[in-house]
XYZ file of C-alpha atoms in Angstrom:
382
model
C -62.279 -131.081 41.157
C -62.214 -127.978 43.342
C -58.637 -127.244 42.284
C -59.621 -127.719 38.648
C -62.336 -125.075 38.815
C -60.048 -122.741 40.756
C -57.369 -123.279 38.101
C -59.836 -122.651 35.297
C -61.091 -119.420 36.883
C -57.511 -118.271 37.573
C -56.453 -119.014 33.997
C -59.411 -117.219 32.408
C -58.906 -114.324 34.835
C -55.188 -113.930 34.184
C -55.483 -114.222 30.406
C -58.256 -111.614 30.441
C -56.295 -109.288 32.730
C -53.143 -109.438 30.621
C -55.029 -108.844 27.370
C -56.849 -105.936 29.034
C -53.580 -104.393 30.256
C -51.774 -104.895 26.944
C -54.576 -103.281 24.938
C -54.952 -100.315 27.270
C -51.228 -99.960 27.947
C -50.781 -99.091 24.274
C -52.910 -96.001 24.891
C -50.094 -94.530 26.993
C -47.684 -92.651 24.765
C -44.010 -91.964 25.453
C -42.523 -88.672 26.561
C -39.545 -89.311 24.264
C -41.819 -89.301 21.198
C -43.129 -85.790 21.862
C -41.704 -82.728 20.076
C -39.775 -80.013 21.860
C -41.703 -76.948 22.976
C -41.872 -74.050 20.524
C -42.949 -71.703 23.324
C -41.894 -72.204 26.925
C -44.445 -71.351 29.624
C -42.963 -70.414 32.986
C -42.411 -73.450 35.228
C -41.464 -73.665 38.905
C -39.881 -77.009 39.757
C -40.691 -77.655 43.418
C -38.656 -80.256 45.314
C -39.097 -81.159 48.975
C -35.967 -82.708 50.503
C -35.188 -84.253 53.850
C -31.956 -86.130 54.541
C -31.402 -86.827 50.845
C -27.601 -86.659 50.688
C -27.321 -90.086 49.001
C -29.258 -89.183 45.836
C -29.672 -85.415 45.860
C -26.553 -84.305 43.992
C -27.100 -86.503 40.930
C -30.798 -85.697 40.698
C -30.378 -81.969 41.247
C -27.595 -81.817 38.664
C -30.016 -83.149 36.052
C -32.686 -80.617 37.051
C -30.244 -77.723 36.872
C -29.177 -78.677 33.350
C -32.545 -78.918 31.659
C -32.766 -77.497 28.131
C -35.469 -75.026 29.071
C -35.023 -71.292 29.381
C -38.107 -70.304 31.364
C -37.917 -72.284 34.595
C -36.951 -71.872 38.230
C -36.060 -74.473 40.863
C -37.436 -74.116 44.387
C -35.961 -76.550 46.906
C -37.549 -76.864 50.336
C -35.079 -78.318 52.840
C -37.425 -79.834 55.400
C -35.467 -80.066 58.654
C -32.636 -82.182 57.251
C -30.034 -83.374 59.745
C -27.485 -84.915 57.341
C -25.318 -83.300 54.653
C -28.261 -82.150 52.530
C -27.852 -78.464 53.438
C -24.181 -78.477 52.431
C -24.991 -80.043 49.055
C -27.669 -77.429 48.446
C -25.271 -74.624 49.368
C -22.895 -75.817 46.668
C -25.625 -75.696 44.053
C -26.970 -72.236 44.912
C -23.618 -70.690 44.173
C -23.436 -72.242 40.693
C -27.044 -72.099 39.479
C -28.843 -68.756 39.805
C -32.194 -70.314 38.832
C -32.150 -72.351 42.067
C -33.374 -71.048 45.410
C -33.425 -72.909 48.713
C -35.791 -72.378 51.619
C -34.839 -74.022 54.916
C -37.865 -75.182 56.891
C -37.124 -75.486 60.602
C -40.568 -76.109 62.100
C -43.628 -78.130 61.130
C -47.096 -76.694 61.817
C -49.672 -78.890 63.512
C -51.884 -80.845 61.152
C -49.347 -81.328 58.348
C -47.082 -84.088 57.121
C -43.634 -82.657 56.466
C -43.437 -83.317 52.731
C -46.935 -82.007 52.057
C -46.200 -78.845 54.017
C -42.914 -78.343 52.172
C -44.533 -78.720 48.742
C -47.230 -76.250 49.744
C -44.552 -73.777 50.820
C -43.005 -74.197 47.382
C -46.304 -73.183 45.843
C -46.500 -70.126 48.120
C -42.976 -69.122 47.071
C -43.729 -69.370 43.354
C -45.674 -67.306 40.828
C -45.144 -69.340 37.656
C -48.006 -70.490 35.431
C -46.984 -74.128 35.880
C -45.568 -76.056 38.834
C -43.707 -79.353 38.638
C -43.806 -81.254 41.916
C -41.053 -83.845 41.913
C -38.855 -85.850 44.283
C -35.236 -85.412 45.272
C -34.090 -88.698 43.717
C -35.478 -88.243 40.191
C -33.089 -87.881 37.251
C -34.284 -85.844 34.238
C -33.233 -86.035 30.599
C -32.257 -82.504 29.476
C -35.205 -82.359 27.031
C -37.821 -83.832 29.378
C -39.386 -80.569 30.585
C -39.502 -79.096 27.078
C -41.311 -82.154 25.732
C -43.725 -82.170 28.670
C -44.485 -78.468 28.187
C -45.139 -79.036 24.503
C -47.538 -81.871 25.324
C -49.625 -79.982 27.898
C -49.849 -76.974 25.571
C -50.869 -78.993 22.526
C -53.449 -81.070 24.425
C -54.717 -78.256 26.673
C -54.057 -80.207 29.856
C -54.240 -79.031 33.434
C -52.132 -81.851 34.837
C -49.550 -84.185 33.317
C -47.949 -87.152 35.070
C -44.957 -89.113 33.841
C -44.541 -92.773 34.753
C -40.833 -92.927 35.657
C -38.404 -95.618 34.661
C -37.895 -97.353 38.006
C -34.795 -99.460 38.555
C -32.951 -100.966 41.480
C -29.448 -102.297 42.017
C -31.174 -105.387 43.475
C -32.150 -107.859 40.753
C -34.647 -109.490 43.106
C -36.350 -106.159 43.682
C -36.326 -105.419 39.944
C -38.199 -108.680 39.463
C -40.749 -107.721 42.096
C -41.258 -104.228 40.698
C -42.822 -105.838 37.640
C -45.632 -107.178 39.835
C -46.032 -103.798 41.495
C -46.327 -102.241 38.031
C -48.967 -104.755 37.030
C -51.075 -104.122 40.119
C -50.623 -100.357 39.834
C -51.838 -100.371 36.240
C -54.783 -102.599 37.123
C -55.872 -100.535 40.126
C -55.391 -97.001 38.823
C -55.949 -97.454 35.052
C -53.748 -94.446 34.197
C -54.752 -94.511 30.510
C -58.321 -93.622 31.561
C -57.418 -90.503 33.554
C -57.998 -88.314 30.486
C -61.582 -89.584 30.134
C -63.948 -87.216 31.983
C -66.542 -89.999 32.256
C -64.110 -92.337 34.009
C -63.465 -92.310 37.749
C -59.794 -93.091 37.092
C -57.270 -90.482 38.184
C -53.496 -90.367 38.301
C -50.813 -88.742 40.410
C -47.083 -89.542 40.310
C -44.681 -88.207 42.932
C -41.785 -88.267 40.482
C -43.508 -85.959 38.005
C -46.686 -83.997 38.741
C -46.822 -81.037 36.318
C -49.812 -78.899 37.275
C -51.169 -75.632 35.970
C -51.227 -73.159 38.843
C -54.859 -72.198 38.354
C -55.867 -75.870 38.323
C -53.918 -76.579 41.515
C -55.711 -73.743 43.270
C -59.108 -74.820 41.947
C -58.495 -78.358 43.215
C -57.767 -77.020 46.708
C -53.931 -77.294 46.885
C -52.081 -79.475 49.371
C -54.179 -77.924 52.123
C -56.841 -80.522 51.341
C -54.407 -83.420 51.720
C -52.266 -82.186 54.605
C -52.091 -85.578 56.289
C -52.052 -87.969 53.347
C -48.876 -90.083 53.042
C -50.075 -90.905 49.500
C -50.189 -87.199 48.624
C -49.261 -87.705 44.955
C -52.193 -90.058 44.310
C -54.595 -87.877 46.275
C -53.501 -84.783 44.394
C -54.470 -86.609 41.213
C -57.851 -87.392 42.782
C -58.414 -83.709 43.570
C -57.532 -82.640 40.040
C -59.924 -85.176 38.513
C -62.711 -84.400 40.999
C -62.460 -80.724 40.056
C -63.321 -81.611 36.455
C -59.847 -80.744 35.150
C -57.909 -82.444 32.351
C -55.120 -84.811 33.318
C -53.112 -87.337 31.357
C -50.100 -89.612 31.714
C -47.063 -90.414 29.573
C -44.408 -93.102 29.949
C -41.023 -91.624 30.836
C -38.714 -94.468 29.862
C -35.306 -93.008 29.016
C -36.346 -89.498 30.108
C -37.537 -89.651 33.733
C -35.939 -92.212 36.024
C -35.131 -93.050 39.600
C -33.908 -95.789 41.875
C -37.021 -96.074 44.007
C -35.526 -98.434 46.591
C -32.109 -100.078 46.768
C -33.251 -103.459 48.045
C -36.260 -105.494 49.128
C -35.936 -104.362 52.751
C -36.192 -100.686 51.802
C -39.130 -101.520 49.526
C -41.001 -103.206 52.389
C -40.310 -100.382 54.850
C -41.232 -97.725 52.289
C -44.582 -99.242 51.364
C -45.327 -100.054 54.980
C -45.669 -96.330 55.703
C -48.583 -95.663 53.384
C -50.271 -98.907 52.304
C -52.892 -98.618 55.079
C -53.483 -95.016 53.988
C -54.154 -96.180 50.412
C -56.908 -98.373 51.909
C -58.277 -95.228 53.623
C -57.345 -96.751 57.013
C -60.141 -99.291 56.527
C -59.654 -102.748 58.055
C -62.326 -104.234 55.783
C -60.681 -102.825 52.652
C -57.322 -104.099 53.832
C -58.618 -107.610 54.527
C -60.416 -107.678 51.175
C -57.268 -106.565 49.397
C -55.150 -109.190 51.128
C -57.596 -111.976 50.244
C -57.662 -110.818 46.619
C -53.858 -110.694 46.408
C -53.479 -114.164 47.875
C -56.260 -115.776 45.838
C -55.451 -114.115 42.507
C -51.751 -113.203 42.620
C -49.752 -115.295 45.071
C -51.329 -118.756 45.144
C -52.750 -119.865 41.761
C -49.579 -120.815 39.872
C -47.758 -122.497 42.809
C -50.837 -124.528 43.755
C -51.479 -125.575 40.166
C -47.863 -126.593 39.581
C -47.368 -128.423 42.887
C -50.762 -130.056 43.474
C -52.329 -130.018 40.040
C -53.009 -132.650 37.415
C -51.283 -132.408 34.023
C -54.194 -130.325 32.736
C -53.931 -127.910 35.660
C -50.179 -127.624 35.197
C -50.714 -126.747 31.550
C -53.066 -123.968 32.673
C -50.380 -122.725 35.073
C -47.895 -122.592 32.205
C -50.437 -120.656 30.144
C -50.773 -118.109 32.954
C -46.991 -117.778 33.161
C -46.789 -117.316 29.392
C -49.235 -114.422 29.400
C -47.632 -112.887 32.479
C -44.255 -113.017 30.720
C -45.754 -111.252 27.697
C -46.891 -108.401 29.942
C -43.533 -108.163 31.692
C -41.805 -107.857 28.317
C -44.203 -105.155 27.054
C -42.491 -101.831 26.276
C -44.550 -99.425 28.412
C -42.390 -99.993 31.498
C -38.928 -101.607 31.626
C -39.506 -105.117 32.957
C -38.107 -108.441 31.718
C -40.117 -111.490 30.698
C -38.676 -113.677 33.463
C -40.008 -111.310 36.106
C -43.235 -113.297 35.700
C -41.818 -116.058 37.901
C -41.507 -113.507 40.744
C -45.238 -112.724 40.787
C -46.244 -115.290 43.474
C -43.441 -114.199 45.827
C -44.179 -110.511 45.203
C -47.864 -111.169 45.891
C -47.040 -112.785 49.230
C -44.803 -109.863 50.142
C -47.423 -107.258 49.211
C -50.033 -109.107 51.271
C -47.593 -109.098 54.196
C -46.935 -105.378 53.770
C -50.665 -104.595 53.777
C -51.314 -106.736 56.851
C -48.348 -105.471 58.837
C -48.975 -101.832 57.912
C -52.538 -102.098 59.209
C -51.447 -104.012 62.327
C -48.695 -101.566 63.285
C -50.854 -98.508 62.615
C -53.724 -99.880 64.695
C -51.416 -101.108 67.487
C -49.706 -97.752 67.952
C -52.837 -95.769 67.140
C -51.305 -93.899 64.207
C -48.128 -93.520 62.166
C -44.643 -92.064 62.596
C -43.663 -89.826 59.702
C -40.397 -87.886 59.621
C -39.942 -88.163 63.384
C -43.481 -86.981 64.207
C -46.385 -89.131 65.402
C -49.858 -88.723 63.886
C -52.827 -90.388 65.558
C -55.434 -92.276 63.541
C -58.063 -89.742 64.607
C -55.863 -86.974 63.261
C -55.176 -88.827 59.990
C -58.899 -89.369 59.522
C -59.479 -85.648 60.039
C -61.175 -85.891 63.400
C -58.897 -84.049 65.799
C -55.497 -83.627 67.347
C -51.940 -82.436 66.954
C -48.837 -84.205 65.773
C -46.587 -85.335 68.615
């Protein structure tokens, strides 16, 4: 009987969640549907790079060939030790709109990427700044369409949800679950609503009006946040400024991680930070993931009665509908990966907290930051 009630609650919960996400997901429009800009405000595209030789050339080629007359590219080479500098040297000779600043030292109290992006701001004067990553590929018309949208809608901040793919089919299946949880937690469609607490920040595409960035406090207020893109969105929203999100399918894309191992290691660095370094929040999140994401369908299918197995199939049906929805590029069969992805995300949260607490902080780009320092209490990076 206990399993029956658990199954019933899980079924009602999942059906409600999927309907909620499908209805609200339709509120997110597509970048590709927007018109091209009639006037082009000045934009500085700011890219922080460190040891990016694997992806940099392809991504930077797309940025250098945007169909937009009034833009400049500022690349901050943050202490790279691979072939990144040589790749950048080849681009500076061919593209006069690109400038490179080589950062050789990191001031105390900063994470490297955050410091580099802030230096990009200091080296720019443009009305708009686009903070993006070194592995993001742009459609030639993407910036023009984004500029048209922020102008028409009088926005201070525009994020684009990128089309995320991987060469690993297993990871592609898991990314659908990550998308689902991201949408549920951050409610990006509500960021435009001034009465909502929802905010949005996307590392692949944060287009911010200069005046708004300064009013929000710049990266100086998030010097030590590994989740700097999300926190920048928080600052913009907290300052009472207008932000919105578009889906970038076909226009903004990246291979986030190549395989499951890279995915685990990448999320391990900042998942405890997303929980504000709170053990209670982490434990609560893990329990929720296990009880609501990882366990319901397997338990119902393996241990359940025929009625409970029917409910499990109903959950899978609705999950498949979400995975096949057009907002982000998932496939319906990615629904069967949800339990495994839930277990993996719970593991990532637990291990991230354990490692951070055990070593008393985090290692980020070869520097160690204590928990006291990350929480803003004291200290220098080691």
